[in-house]
């Protein structure tokens, strides 16, 4: 059987311009409603929602289509507790020693500190890994390309998909987070990219009073 190198594009959808305008606006509005949430309810979320969001993330373009990502869905409370402990060890070090005064000042409006109870409260942590290089079935190394960029794009889609489904998220980057690779039994070619916390927001949760830059400020037309 001959496998064709190219196939017709059957999935692309064009819209009339007024509908395109409406869709573009509605999507921007929906994304602007997204807020990073740092306090979670322990209410359960069906795993299927998370799986669908990972499917959306996996639609990201990637260097040479190598899809250099792996998503560990952590739902086991004992493992979430372990991750919280590992993260808080690093964060205590970060807030008391590693962070420069300038960095701490930049973080002050967000009200973050070394305590990470959400790692235990939220029903899911999604540990996102990127493959610095690939390992084939025979254990041979092969190069990956633009792995952090590819996984960054996939993570953006993951956050968008979870928000679209009606869940809150928090991008958490314990630093260093090497402990995640061992704790979650990932192979040596993978590095942790970030930890995404997701679930329902805690009741009456508050979020920092911060604004997004308007398009006119972040966009230039040449
Ligand atoms: N990783 C730390 C500190 C932190 C750093 C940045 I940059 C943030 O935008 C938020 C937090 C923490 O999670 O608290």
XYZ file of C-alpha atoms and ligand atoms in Angstrom:
236
model
C 0.000 0.000 0.000
C 1.273 3.425 -1.015
C 0.855 6.109 1.652
C 0.344 9.518 -0.023
C 2.651 12.334 1.164
C -0.108 14.937 0.881
C -3.882 14.932 1.327
C -6.577 17.499 0.477
C -7.321 20.029 3.233
C -10.809 18.962 4.257
C -11.025 20.437 7.755
C -10.551 24.158 7.014
C -13.680 26.265 7.469
C -14.183 29.686 5.866
C -16.853 32.086 7.207
C -18.539 35.124 5.642
C -16.757 38.310 6.820
C -19.475 39.456 9.197
C -19.500 36.055 10.829
C -15.703 36.037 10.917
C -15.806 39.390 12.723
C -18.381 38.099 15.197
C -16.437 34.913 15.878
C -13.135 36.766 16.307
C -14.771 39.176 18.747
C -16.576 36.460 20.688
C -13.367 34.449 21.039
C -11.369 37.458 22.237
C -14.114 38.237 24.756
C -14.138 34.671 25.982
C -10.376 34.635 26.403
C -10.439 38.018 28.153
C -12.787 36.489 30.750
C -10.024 34.074 31.740
C -8.355 34.839 35.033
C -5.601 32.959 36.768
C -7.112 31.553 39.954
C -5.059 30.715 43.039
C -7.735 29.225 45.308
C -9.618 26.100 44.345
C -12.640 24.091 45.377
C -12.059 20.378 45.940
C -15.119 19.566 43.796
C -14.492 16.692 41.423
C -14.233 17.206 37.669
C -14.769 14.308 35.222
C -11.438 13.175 33.843
C -12.956 13.214 30.353
C -12.909 17.037 30.435
C -9.170 16.979 31.078
C -8.626 14.393 28.338
C -10.493 16.553 25.820
C -8.416 19.589 26.818
C -5.230 17.563 26.306
C -6.540 16.577 22.877
C -6.953 20.279 22.091
C -3.416 20.976 23.361
C -2.054 18.208 21.180
C -3.356 20.033 18.096
C -0.537 22.569 18.528
C 1.978 22.947 15.721
C 5.414 21.621 16.686
C 8.929 21.635 15.290
C 9.073 19.055 12.458
C 5.751 17.771 13.844
C 7.651 15.811 16.492
C 5.060 16.702 19.135
C 7.721 16.853 21.848
C 5.300 16.967 24.783
C 3.923 14.808 27.522
C 1.128 15.617 29.956
C 0.940 13.868 33.328
C -2.548 14.172 34.819
C -2.085 13.987 38.564
C -5.326 13.125 40.327
C -3.993 10.899 43.115
C -4.170 12.918 46.348
C -1.042 11.284 47.775
C 0.946 12.336 44.702
C -0.527 15.850 44.793
C 0.565 16.098 48.442
C 4.047 14.975 47.477
C 4.201 17.582 44.710
C 3.006 20.275 47.109
C 5.762 19.340 49.546
C 8.408 19.349 46.790
C 7.172 22.671 45.419
C 6.991 24.355 48.812
C 10.578 23.333 49.599
C 11.681 25.170 46.448
C 9.342 28.111 47.022
C 10.537 28.688 50.593
C 14.046 28.893 49.199
C 12.842 31.168 46.372
C 10.971 33.665 48.541
C 13.564 33.791 51.323
C 16.801 33.632 49.310
C 16.782 33.051 45.578
C 14.444 35.820 44.403
C 15.998 39.251 43.963
C 14.249 42.227 45.624
C 13.301 43.397 42.133
C 11.618 40.061 41.392
C 9.737 40.065 44.704
C 8.563 43.614 44.000
C 7.283 42.559 40.569
C 5.324 39.694 42.184
C 3.891 41.773 45.030
C 0.674 42.804 43.175
C -0.185 39.109 42.696
C 0.017 38.357 46.418
C 1.841 35.049 45.951
C 3.939 33.403 48.635
C 5.619 30.075 49.415
C 2.398 28.339 50.481
C 0.809 26.311 47.704
C -2.330 24.693 49.183
C -3.975 24.695 45.746
C -1.600 21.904 44.703
C -3.563 19.705 47.094
C -7.054 21.211 46.903
C -7.579 21.327 43.153
C -8.685 17.979 41.690
C -6.025 17.940 38.950
C -2.469 19.007 38.416
C -1.283 18.701 34.850
C 2.482 18.419 34.715
C 3.617 19.434 31.249
C 6.935 18.024 30.047
C 8.968 18.835 26.955
C 11.319 16.428 25.269
C 14.781 17.972 24.976
C 15.522 15.108 22.599
C 13.551 12.103 21.432
C 14.125 8.449 22.261
C 12.993 5.896 19.700
C 11.730 2.384 20.417
C 15.319 1.094 20.374
C 16.397 3.734 22.889
C 18.278 5.749 20.236
C 18.390 9.515 20.690
C 17.036 11.806 17.992
C 16.884 15.582 17.852
C 13.732 17.564 18.613
C 13.309 21.101 17.289
C 11.882 24.152 19.024
C 10.647 21.913 21.837
C 10.056 24.701 24.415
C 8.284 26.851 21.833
C 6.138 23.914 20.700
C 5.209 22.970 24.244
C 4.544 26.622 25.083
C 2.026 26.782 22.252
C 0.434 23.490 23.357
C 0.185 24.764 26.914
C -1.539 27.923 25.704
C -4.093 25.818 23.895
C -4.513 23.636 26.995
C -5.232 26.690 29.151
C -7.681 27.995 26.540
C -9.429 24.624 26.283
C -9.841 24.257 30.047
C -11.172 27.806 30.280
C -13.553 27.149 27.394
C -14.843 24.063 29.215
C -15.531 26.153 32.323
C -12.554 25.349 34.525
C -10.094 27.699 36.156
C -6.341 27.264 35.800
C -3.130 28.394 37.395
C 0.218 28.167 35.676
C 2.643 27.264 38.403
C 6.366 27.128 37.826
C 8.155 25.898 40.908
C 11.787 26.616 40.291
C 13.759 24.497 40.018
C 11.182 21.806 39.281
C 13.458 18.894 38.444
C 11.811 16.968 41.291
C 8.732 16.527 39.069
C 10.517 14.314 36.572
C 11.535 11.755 39.187
C 8.331 12.004 41.177
C 6.213 11.376 38.076
C 8.557 8.737 36.621
C 9.256 10.538 33.359
C 12.212 9.480 31.185
C 15.564 11.254 31.220
C 14.967 13.065 27.884
C 12.003 14.973 29.335
C 12.146 18.187 31.357
C 9.295 19.734 33.308
C 7.863 22.745 31.489
C 5.233 23.830 33.965
C 2.573 22.627 36.326
C -0.991 23.552 35.449
C -3.463 23.517 38.320
C -7.097 23.112 37.279
C -10.528 22.725 38.835
C -13.412 24.872 40.007
C -12.508 28.158 41.690
C -13.090 28.323 45.453
C -16.354 30.065 46.360
C -16.108 33.858 46.542
C -12.518 33.753 45.377
C -10.842 37.069 44.687
C -8.289 37.785 41.983
C -5.665 40.528 41.765
C -6.885 43.896 40.526
C -4.645 43.983 37.471
C -5.330 44.925 33.878
C -4.408 43.562 30.471
C -2.632 45.801 28.006
C -5.007 46.958 25.253
C -4.351 45.798 21.685
C -3.289 49.322 20.645
C -0.435 49.181 23.125
C 0.922 45.748 22.228
C 0.331 45.808 18.484
C 2.075 47.665 15.670
C 1.065 47.607 12.040
C 3.784 48.188 9.449
N 7.297 30.329 41.370
C 6.914 31.232 42.436
C 7.083 32.664 42.116
C 6.333 33.229 40.990
C 7.028 33.709 39.910
C 6.393 34.328 38.875
I 7.483 35.116 37.396
C 4.982 34.474 38.900
O 4.323 35.115 37.866
C 4.268 34.004 39.994
C 4.953 33.357 41.025
C 5.473 30.926 42.900
O 4.795 30.135 42.273
O 5.041 31.491 43.897
